[in-house]
Coordinates of C-alpha atoms and ligand atoms in Angstrom, one line a residue:
M264 CA -42.0 5.1 10.6
S265 CA -41.6 1.8 12.5
Q266 CA -38.5 -0.3 12.6
L267 CA -37.6 -2.8 9.9
K268 CA -37.1 -6.3 11.2
L269 CA -35.4 -9.1 9.3
T270 CA -34.6 -12.7 9.9
N271 CA -30.9 -13.1 10.6
T272 CA -29.7 -16.6 9.5
L273 CA -26.9 -16.1 12.0
G274 CA -28.9 -17.1 15.1
G275 CA -32.1 -17.6 13.3
N276 CA -34.1 -14.8 14.9
V277 CA -36.1 -12.0 13.5
E278 CA -34.1 -8.9 14.5
P279 CA -34.3 -5.1 14.2
F280 CA -32.2 -4.1 11.3
E281 CA -29.9 -1.1 12.1
P282 CA -26.9 -0.2 10.0
L283 CA -23.6 0.4 11.7
E284 CA -23.3 3.8 10.2
E285 CA -26.3 5.9 10.8
G286 CA -28.5 6.4 7.7
H287 CA -26.2 4.2 5.5
V288 CA -26.6 0.6 4.7
R289 CA -23.7 -1.4 3.3
M290 CA -24.8 -4.7 1.8
Y291 CA -23.3 -7.5 -0.3
T292 CA -25.3 -9.7 -2.6
C293 CA -23.5 -12.9 -3.8
G294 CA -23.7 -12.6 -7.6
L295 CA -23.9 -15.0 -10.5
T296 CA -21.4 -17.6 -11.3
V297 CA -21.0 -16.5 -14.9
Y298 CA -20.8 -19.8 -16.8
N299 CA -24.3 -19.4 -18.3
R300 CA -27.2 -17.0 -18.4
G301 CA -28.8 -16.6 -15.0
H302 CA -32.1 -18.5 -14.7
I303 CA -35.3 -17.2 -13.0
G304 CA -34.3 -19.0 -9.8
N305 CA -31.2 -16.8 -9.6
F306 CA -33.4 -13.8 -10.3
R307 CA -35.7 -14.6 -7.5
T308 CA -32.8 -13.9 -5.2
Y309 CA -31.9 -10.7 -7.0
V310 CA -35.4 -9.5 -7.1
S311 CA -35.8 -10.1 -3.3
Q312 CA -32.5 -8.1 -2.8
D313 CA -33.9 -5.4 -5.1
V314 CA -37.0 -5.2 -2.9
L315 CA -34.9 -4.9 0.2
R316 CA -32.7 -2.2 -1.4
R317 CA -35.7 -0.2 -2.6
Y318 CA -37.4 -0.5 0.8
L319 CA -34.3 0.7 2.6
K320 CA -34.2 3.7 0.2
Y321 CA -37.9 4.2 0.8
K322 CA -37.1 4.5 4.5
G323 CA -34.5 7.1 3.8
Y324 CA -31.3 5.1 4.0
R325 CA -28.5 5.6 1.6
V326 CA -27.5 2.2 0.2
T327 CA -24.2 0.9 -0.9
Q328 CA -24.7 -2.5 -2.5
V329 CA -22.1 -4.8 -4.0
T330 CA -23.1 -7.5 -6.4
N331 CA -20.1 -9.5 -7.5
F332 CA -19.5 -11.8 -10.4
T333 CA -17.9 -15.1 -9.8
D334 CA -15.8 -15.2 -13.0
V335 CA -13.3 -17.7 -11.9
D336 CA -14.2 -21.0 -10.3
D337 CA -14.4 -24.7 -11.3
K338 CA -17.5 -24.1 -13.5
T339 CA -16.3 -21.0 -15.4
I340 CA -12.9 -22.5 -16.1
A341 CA -14.5 -25.7 -17.4
G342 CA -16.9 -23.7 -19.6
A343 CA -14.2 -21.5 -21.1
R344 CA -12.1 -24.5 -21.9
K345 CA -14.9 -26.2 -23.6
A346 CA -15.8 -23.1 -25.6
G347 CA -12.1 -22.6 -26.4
I348 CA -12.0 -18.9 -25.5
P349 CA -10.2 -16.9 -22.8
L350 CA -11.9 -17.0 -19.4
R351 CA -12.7 -13.3 -19.3
E352 CA -14.2 -13.3 -22.8
Y353 CA -16.2 -16.3 -22.0
T354 CA -17.7 -14.9 -18.7
Q355 CA -18.3 -11.4 -20.2
Q356 CA -21.1 -12.6 -22.4
Y357 CA -23.0 -13.8 -19.3
I358 CA -22.3 -10.6 -17.5
D359 CA -23.8 -8.7 -20.4
N360 CA -26.8 -11.1 -20.2
F361 CA -27.2 -10.4 -16.5
F362 CA -27.4 -6.7 -17.0
E363 CA -29.9 -7.1 -19.8
D364 CA -32.1 -9.3 -17.6
C365 CA -31.8 -6.9 -14.6
A366 CA -32.9 -4.0 -16.8
A367 CA -35.9 -6.1 -18.1
L368 CA -36.9 -6.9 -14.5
N369 CA -36.4 -3.3 -13.3
I370 CA -33.8 -4.3 -10.8
E371 CA -31.9 -1.2 -9.7
K372 CA -28.2 -1.0 -10.3
S373 CA -25.9 -1.8 -7.5
E374 CA -23.2 0.7 -6.7
Y375 CA -20.4 -1.9 -7.3
Y376 CA -20.1 -4.9 -9.6
P377 CA -16.7 -6.4 -8.9
R378 CA -15.3 -9.3 -10.9
A379 CA -13.2 -11.8 -9.0
T380 CA -10.5 -11.6 -11.8
D381 CA -10.1 -7.8 -11.6
Q382 CA -6.5 -7.2 -10.5
E383 CA -7.4 -5.1 -7.5
Y384 CA -9.6 -7.9 -6.1
L385 CA -7.0 -10.6 -6.9
D386 CA -4.5 -8.5 -4.9
A387 CA -7.0 -8.3 -2.0
M388 CA -7.4 -12.1 -2.1
V389 CA -3.7 -12.6 -1.9
A390 CA -3.4 -10.1 1.0
L391 CA -6.2 -12.0 2.8
V392 CA -4.5 -15.3 2.4
Q393 CA -1.3 -13.7 3.7
K394 CA -3.1 -12.4 6.8
L395 CA -4.6 -15.8 7.4
E396 CA -1.1 -17.4 7.1
E397 CA 0.3 -14.9 9.7
R398 CA -2.5 -15.8 12.1
G399 CA -2.0 -19.5 11.8
H400 CA -5.1 -20.5 9.9
T401 CA -3.6 -22.1 6.9
Y402 CA -1.4 -24.8 5.6
E403 CA 0.0 -25.8 2.2
S404 CA -0.3 -29.1 0.5
D405 CA 0.8 -29.9 -3.1
G406 CA 1.0 -26.2 -3.9
S407 CA -2.5 -25.3 -2.7
I408 CA -3.3 -23.4 0.4
Y409 CA -6.0 -24.6 2.7
F410 CA -8.0 -23.1 5.6
K411 CA -7.5 -25.1 8.8
V412 CA -11.1 -25.4 10.1
D413 CA -10.1 -26.4 13.6
S414 CA -8.1 -23.2 14.0
F415 CA -11.4 -21.2 14.0
P416 CA -13.6 -22.3 17.0
D417 CA -16.6 -20.5 15.6
Y418 CA -16.7 -22.6 12.5
G419 CA -20.3 -23.8 11.9
K420 CA -22.0 -20.9 13.7
L421 CA -24.0 -19.8 10.6
S422 CA -25.2 -23.2 9.3
R423 CA -25.1 -24.7 12.8
I424 CA -23.3 -27.8 11.7
D425 CA -21.5 -29.9 14.2
V426 CA -17.8 -29.9 13.5
A427 CA -16.9 -32.3 16.4
G428 CA -16.6 -35.3 14.1
M429 CA -14.5 -33.6 11.5
K430 CA -11.0 -34.9 11.1
A431 CA -8.2 -32.4 11.1
G432 CA -6.1 -32.2 8.0
V433 CA -8.7 -33.8 5.7
R434 CA -9.2 -31.5 2.7
V435 CA -11.7 -30.6 0.1
D436 CA -10.7 -29.0 -3.2
A437 CA -14.1 -28.5 -4.8
D438 CA -15.8 -25.2 -4.6
E439 CA -19.2 -26.8 -3.8
Y440 CA -19.7 -29.7 -1.4
T441 CA -22.2 -30.8 1.2
K442 CA -22.3 -30.6 5.0
E443 CA -21.3 -34.3 5.2
N444 CA -18.0 -33.3 3.5
A445 CA -17.2 -30.4 5.7
R446 CA -13.5 -30.2 6.2
D447 CA -10.5 -28.0 5.5
F448 CA -11.3 -26.0 2.4
V449 CA -9.1 -24.6 -0.3
L450 CA -8.2 -20.9 -0.3
W451 CA -5.8 -20.9 -3.2
K452 CA -5.5 -23.6 -5.7
A453 CA -2.3 -24.8 -7.3
P454 CA -2.0 -24.3 -11.1
K455 CA -3.3 -27.2 -13.2
D456 CA -2.6 -27.9 -16.8
G457 CA -4.8 -25.7 -19.0
E458 CA -6.4 -23.8 -16.1
D459 CA -6.1 -20.1 -15.6
S460 CA -3.6 -19.1 -13.0
W461 CA -1.8 -16.0 -11.7
D462 CA 1.7 -15.5 -10.4
T463 CA 1.4 -14.0 -7.0
A464 CA 3.2 -13.4 -3.7
I465 CA 1.6 -16.6 -2.3
G466 CA 2.7 -18.6 -5.3
P467 CA 1.1 -19.3 -8.6
G468 CA -2.5 -20.5 -8.8
R469 CA -6.1 -19.2 -8.6
P470 CA -8.5 -18.3 -5.8
G471 CA -11.1 -20.6 -4.4
W472 CA -14.7 -19.4 -4.7
H473 CA -15.2 -18.6 -1.1
L474 CA -12.1 -16.5 -0.8
E475 CA -13.3 -14.3 -3.6
C476 CA -16.4 -13.0 -1.8
S477 CA -14.6 -12.4 1.5
A478 CA -12.0 -10.3 -0.2
M479 CA -14.3 -8.3 -2.5
G480 CA -16.8 -7.6 0.3
M481 CA -14.2 -6.4 2.8
K482 CA -12.3 -4.4 0.2
I483 CA -15.3 -2.4 -0.8
L484 CA -17.5 -2.3 2.3
G485 CA -15.0 -2.6 5.1
E486 CA -14.1 -5.4 7.5
T487 CA -17.5 -5.3 9.2
F488 CA -20.6 -4.5 7.2
D489 CA -24.3 -4.6 7.6
L490 CA -25.8 -7.3 5.4
H491 CA -24.8 -10.2 3.2
A492 CA -27.2 -12.2 1.1
G493 CA -27.8 -15.0 -1.3
G494 CA -30.0 -18.0 -1.9
V495 CA -30.4 -20.6 0.8
D496 CA -27.9 -22.9 -0.9
L497 CA -25.1 -20.5 -0.1
V498 CA -25.4 -20.9 3.7
F499 CA -23.2 -23.9 3.6
P500 CA -20.4 -24.0 2.7
H501 CA -20.0 -20.7 0.9
H502 CA -21.1 -18.2 3.6
E503 CA -19.8 -20.4 6.5
N504 CA -16.4 -20.3 4.8
E505 CA -16.6 -16.6 4.2
I506 CA -17.1 -16.0 7.9
A507 CA -14.1 -18.3 8.8
Q508 CA -11.8 -16.5 6.4
S509 CA -12.8 -13.0 7.1
E510 CA -13.1 -13.2 10.9
G511 CA -10.0 -15.4 11.0
A512 CA -8.1 -12.7 9.3
T513 CA -9.4 -9.6 11.0
G514 CA -10.6 -10.9 14.4
K515 CA -13.7 -8.7 13.9
P516 CA -17.3 -9.7 13.1
F517 CA -17.6 -9.9 9.4
V518 CA -21.3 -9.3 8.8
R519 CA -24.0 -8.3 11.2
H520 CA -26.9 -9.7 9.3
W521 CA -27.3 -12.7 6.9
M522 CA -30.2 -12.9 4.6
H523 CA -31.1 -16.0 2.5
T524 CA -33.9 -16.3 -0.1
E525 CA -35.7 -19.6 -0.4
F526 CA -35.6 -21.5 -3.6
L527 CA -37.8 -21.1 -6.6
I528 CA -39.0 -24.4 -7.9
V529 CA -40.7 -25.0 -11.2
E530 CA -44.1 -26.7 -11.5
G531 CA -43.4 -28.4 -8.2
E532 CA -40.0 -29.8 -9.1
K533 CA -36.4 -28.6 -8.6
M534 CA -35.1 -26.7 -11.5
S535 CA -32.5 -28.5 -13.4
K536 CA -31.1 -28.7 -16.8
S537 CA -31.7 -32.4 -17.1
K538 CA -35.4 -32.0 -16.4
G539 CA -35.6 -29.3 -19.1
N540 CA -37.4 -27.0 -16.7
Q541 CA -34.7 -24.3 -16.3
F542 CA -36.0 -21.0 -17.7
N543 CA -34.3 -17.7 -18.1
V544 CA -35.9 -14.4 -18.7
P545 CA -35.6 -14.4 -22.6
D546 CA -37.1 -17.9 -22.6
L547 CA -40.3 -16.6 -21.0
I548 CA -40.3 -13.4 -23.0
A549 CA -40.3 -15.6 -26.1
E550 CA -43.4 -17.2 -24.7
N551 CA -45.0 -13.8 -24.7
Y552 CA -44.8 -13.2 -20.9
S553 CA -43.9 -9.7 -19.9
P554 CA -40.8 -9.1 -17.8
M555 CA -43.0 -7.3 -15.3
A556 CA -45.2 -10.4 -14.8
I557 CA -42.0 -12.3 -14.1
R558 CA -40.9 -9.7 -11.6
Y559 CA -44.3 -9.6 -10.0
L560 CA -44.4 -13.4 -9.6
L561 CA -40.9 -13.5 -8.1
L562 CA -41.7 -10.8 -5.5
S563 CA -45.2 -11.8 -4.7
V564 CA -44.2 -14.6 -2.3
Y565 CA -42.5 -13.9 1.0
Y566 CA -38.8 -14.5 0.4
R567 CA -38.4 -17.2 3.1
Q568 CA -41.0 -19.4 1.5
Q569 CA -40.4 -21.6 -1.5
L570 CA -42.0 -20.2 -4.6
N571 CA -43.5 -22.6 -7.1
F572 CA -43.2 -21.1 -10.5
T573 CA -46.0 -21.9 -13.0
R574 CA -47.2 -20.4 -16.2
E575 CA -50.6 -20.0 -14.5
G576 CA -48.9 -17.9 -11.8
L577 CA -47.4 -15.7 -14.6
E578 CA -50.8 -15.2 -16.1
Q579 CA -52.2 -14.2 -12.7
A580 CA -49.3 -11.9 -12.2
A581 CA -50.1 -10.2 -15.5
T582 CA -53.8 -9.8 -14.5
A583 CA -52.8 -8.3 -11.2
I584 CA -50.5 -5.7 -12.9
R585 CA -53.3 -4.9 -15.3
R586 CA -55.7 -4.3 -12.5
V587 CA -53.4 -1.7 -10.9
D588 CA -52.5 -0.1 -14.2
D589 CA -56.2 0.2 -15.2
F590 CA -56.9 1.8 -11.9
L591 CA -54.1 4.4 -12.4
D592 CA -55.5 5.1 -15.9
R593 CA -59.0 5.6 -14.5
L594 CA -57.7 7.9 -11.8
G595 CA -56.3 10.1 -14.5
E596 CA -59.7 10.5 -16.0
V597 CA -61.4 11.8 -12.9
T598 CA -62.9 15.3 -13.7
R599 CA -64.8 16.2 -10.6
E600 CA -63.2 19.2 -8.9
G601 CA -62.6 19.2 -5.2
D602 CA -60.2 18.2 -2.4
A603 CA -59.9 14.7 -1.1
F604 CA -62.6 13.6 1.3
P605 CA -61.3 13.0 4.8
E606 CA -62.4 9.4 4.5
T607 CA -60.2 9.0 1.4
A608 CA -57.2 10.6 3.0
Q609 CA -57.7 8.3 6.0
A610 CA -58.1 5.1 3.8
V611 CA -55.0 6.1 1.8
K612 CA -52.9 6.7 4.9
A613 CA -54.1 3.4 6.5
A614 CA -53.1 1.5 3.4
V615 CA -49.6 3.0 3.3
E616 CA -49.2 2.2 6.9
R617 CA -50.3 -1.4 6.3
F618 CA -47.9 -1.7 3.5
E619 CA -45.0 -0.4 5.7
T620 CA -46.0 -2.7 8.6
A621 CA -45.9 -5.7 6.3
L622 CA -42.5 -4.9 4.9
D623 CA -41.1 -4.0 8.3
D624 CA -42.2 -7.5 9.3
D625 CA -39.3 -9.3 7.6
L626 CA -40.2 -8.0 4.1
N627 CA -43.5 -9.6 3.8
T628 CA -44.2 -8.7 0.2
S629 CA -47.4 -10.7 -0.1
A630 CA -49.0 -8.9 2.8
A631 CA -47.7 -5.5 1.4
L632 CA -49.3 -6.3 -2.0
A633 CA -52.6 -7.2 -0.2
A634 CA -52.6 -3.7 1.3
L635 CA -52.2 -2.2 -2.2
F636 CA -55.0 -4.4 -3.7
D637 CA -57.4 -3.5 -0.9
L638 CA -56.8 0.1 -1.6
V639 CA -57.3 -0.4 -5.3
K640 CA -60.6 -2.2 -4.5
G641 CA -61.8 0.7 -2.4
G642 CA -60.8 3.2 -5.1
N643 CA -62.5 1.2 -7.8
T644 CA -65.8 1.3 -5.8
A645 CA -65.5 5.1 -5.5
L646 CA -64.8 5.4 -9.2
S647 CA -67.8 3.3 -10.1
S648 CA -70.1 5.4 -7.9
S649 CA -68.6 8.6 -9.5
T650 CA -68.0 10.1 -6.1
M651 CA -64.3 10.6 -6.6
T652 CA -62.9 14.1 -6.7
K653 CA -59.6 15.1 -8.3
G654 CA -58.2 15.4 -4.8
D655 CA -59.2 11.8 -4.0
A656 CA -57.7 10.6 -7.2
E657 CA -54.4 12.4 -6.4
G658 CA -54.4 10.7 -3.0
F659 CA -54.9 7.2 -4.4
K660 CA -52.4 7.8 -7.2
G661 CA -49.8 9.1 -4.7
A662 CA -50.2 6.1 -2.5
V663 CA -49.9 3.6 -5.4
E664 CA -46.9 5.3 -6.7
R665 CA -45.2 5.4 -3.3
M666 CA -45.7 1.7 -2.9
N667 CA -44.6 1.1 -6.4
T668 CA -41.2 2.7 -5.6
V669 CA -40.6 -0.6 -3.8
F670 CA -42.5 -3.1 -6.0
G671 CA -41.4 -1.5 -9.3
V672 CA -43.9 -3.4 -11.4
F673 CA -46.8 -1.1 -12.1
G674 CA -47.2 1.5 -14.8
Q675 CA -44.0 0.4 -16.5
G676 CA -43.7 1.0 -20.2
K677 CA -46.0 4.0 -20.0
K678 CA -44.0 6.0 -17.5
M679 CA -40.4 7.0 -16.9
T680 CA -38.7 5.5 -13.9
L681 CA -39.0 7.5 -10.7
D682 CA -35.4 8.5 -10.9
D683 CA -35.8 9.9 -14.4
E684 CA -39.0 11.7 -13.5
V685 CA -37.6 13.3 -10.3
E686 CA -34.3 14.3 -12.1
K687 CA -36.4 15.9 -14.8
L688 CA -38.4 17.9 -12.3
I689 CA -35.3 19.0 -10.4
Q690 CA -33.8 20.3 -13.6
E691 CA -37.1 22.1 -14.4
R692 CA -37.0 23.7 -10.9
K693 CA -33.4 24.8 -11.4
E694 CA -34.4 26.5 -14.7
A695 CA -37.4 28.1 -13.1
R696 CA -35.2 29.5 -10.3
A697 CA -32.7 30.8 -12.8
R698 CA -35.4 32.8 -14.5
R699 CA -36.6 33.9 -11.1
D700 CA -39.9 32.1 -11.5
F701 CA -40.1 31.1 -7.8
A702 CA -43.8 30.3 -7.9
R703 CA -43.1 27.5 -10.4
A704 CA -40.0 26.4 -8.4
D705 CA -42.1 26.1 -5.3
E706 CA -44.9 24.3 -7.1
I707 CA -42.4 21.6 -8.2
R708 CA -41.1 21.3 -4.7
D709 CA -44.6 20.8 -3.4
E710 CA -45.5 18.4 -6.1
L711 CA -42.5 16.2 -5.2
D712 CA -43.3 16.6 -1.5
A713 CA -46.8 15.2 -2.1
R714 CA -45.2 12.2 -3.6
G715 CA -43.0 11.6 -0.6
I716 CA -39.8 13.2 -2.1
V717 CA -37.9 15.8 -0.2
L718 CA -35.3 18.0 -1.9
E719 CA -32.2 19.3 -0.3
D720 CA -30.2 22.1 -1.9
T721 CA -26.5 21.8 -1.4
P722 CA -23.6 23.8 -2.7
T723 CA -23.0 21.1 -5.3
G724 CA -26.5 20.8 -6.5
T725 CA -29.9 19.5 -5.4
R726 CA -30.2 16.1 -3.9
W727 CA -33.4 14.2 -3.2
K728 CA -34.6 11.4 -1.0
Q729 CA -37.8 9.6 -0.2
K730 CA -39.5 10.5 3.1
Ligands
LIG1052 P1 -24.9 -19.1 -8.6 O1 -24.7 -18.5 -10.0 O2 -25.1 -20.6 -8.6 O3 -23.7 -18.8 -7.7 O4 -26.2 -18.5 -8.0 C1 -26.4 -17.1 -7.9 C2 -27.5 -16.8 -6.9 O5 -28.7 -17.4 -7.2 C3 -27.1 -17.4 -5.5 O6 -27.4 -16.4 -4.5 C4 -28.0 -18.6 -5.4 O7 -28.2 -19.0 -4.0 C5 -29.2 -18.2 -6.1 N1 -30.1 -19.3 -6.6 C6 -29.7 -20.3 -7.3 N2 -30.7 -21.1 -7.6 C7 -31.8 -20.6 -7.1 C8 -33.2 -20.9 -7.0 N3 -33.7 -22.0 -7.6 N4 -34.0 -20.1 -6.3 C9 -33.5 -19.0 -5.7 N5 -32.2 -18.6 -5.7 C10 -31.4 -19.4 -6.4
LIG1053 ZN1 -20.4 -15.2 -2.7

């Protein structure tokens, strides 16, 4: 299989993606600020990360993904105060909503979901500030601790901002600000009346947003890890500040590869509450759109291009899904005995290769979908002329299912997830072997092999991976 290449925001080039540890990718996805239910713009970023994650697995990598929850920042504190409930209780409802929406959109689970207010991560944040203090990157003012931007010469390398005109010692306390306001940023905020705060070794207060992700990322994935991602709005200041804090503290590169998903806009306009064009997943389900159509639309456009979300687009997505699902149904009805024709095997192989080439080329999902639809078109022609054999049908089905391990939108609702299906077959094989039915056990292994899944028997059980 060829090499995956991804655009790296750091430097701006398309680069081969190679994890530091062979066969194992460690990635961090900036998660929701949980002060309301995530909207479909947020989910464009999470779906694009899910496609990356699934494609890495398709290529045989083990993936360790962290998706955090920003459950303490200016917005969550303001929301909890307004609602008159404790911060963690207030944010929990939106965390629950996030998991519901991820399940509806068939987004695979990350390995870790840290919350910034979990004690172990608060401890990591405090330790990180202490390290920055030791290395001369901080100063205190009115009980808050700031990062001294001019102590870190690489500041600006991700967003390529010019820091020459910045005045030393001028500070910003807000979590979000623009490039024009680039200056020393807050690491640890002094307690304010009515705001949540913690008593710690660096004094009472609460973390700034940027500090949270640096600490959670390094605590779970190590001081240097492979990939860090979010929407384009996070390049500055969030990710720029994360680099300064992390590299300032460790002296090591923080992240090798930065990935940013372009914005989703709605009917040509920026999504915003005031325009009333901010939708979340249940809003669209209430309009009778299927979650799979939402997922399809979100992943159908190359992640570095803006995506214009329209209802017409959702309808087209539903039609596209139906086309593939109908094709799979028709394949199941083929009765003509016989092996696959060499032409079919060739066409199927070429389509899978085209799909892989497209995704290797900076996760070009629209080109990958085109490979799938051309294959479906060819298959439908063969079905109409009744020339298709059972062997051909198996070949087509196998290819569509393989591609769908990455897209995750077709045949949903009718079928179990791939994981469930494979686990079930592994269990069946185990039982077959226990009763010494080796023929059946081998048959199951071959069936999985044909679908691109290899089994590995280990002393602790059977593991599987995609070829
Ligand atoms: P937030 O909850 O604001 O921290 O955002 C969570 C994630 O969604 C971040 O990675 C944002 O960059 C991303 N995001 C926010 N709005 C959009 C949008 N309209 N399109 C794509 N991604 C977005
Ligand atoms: Zn973050």
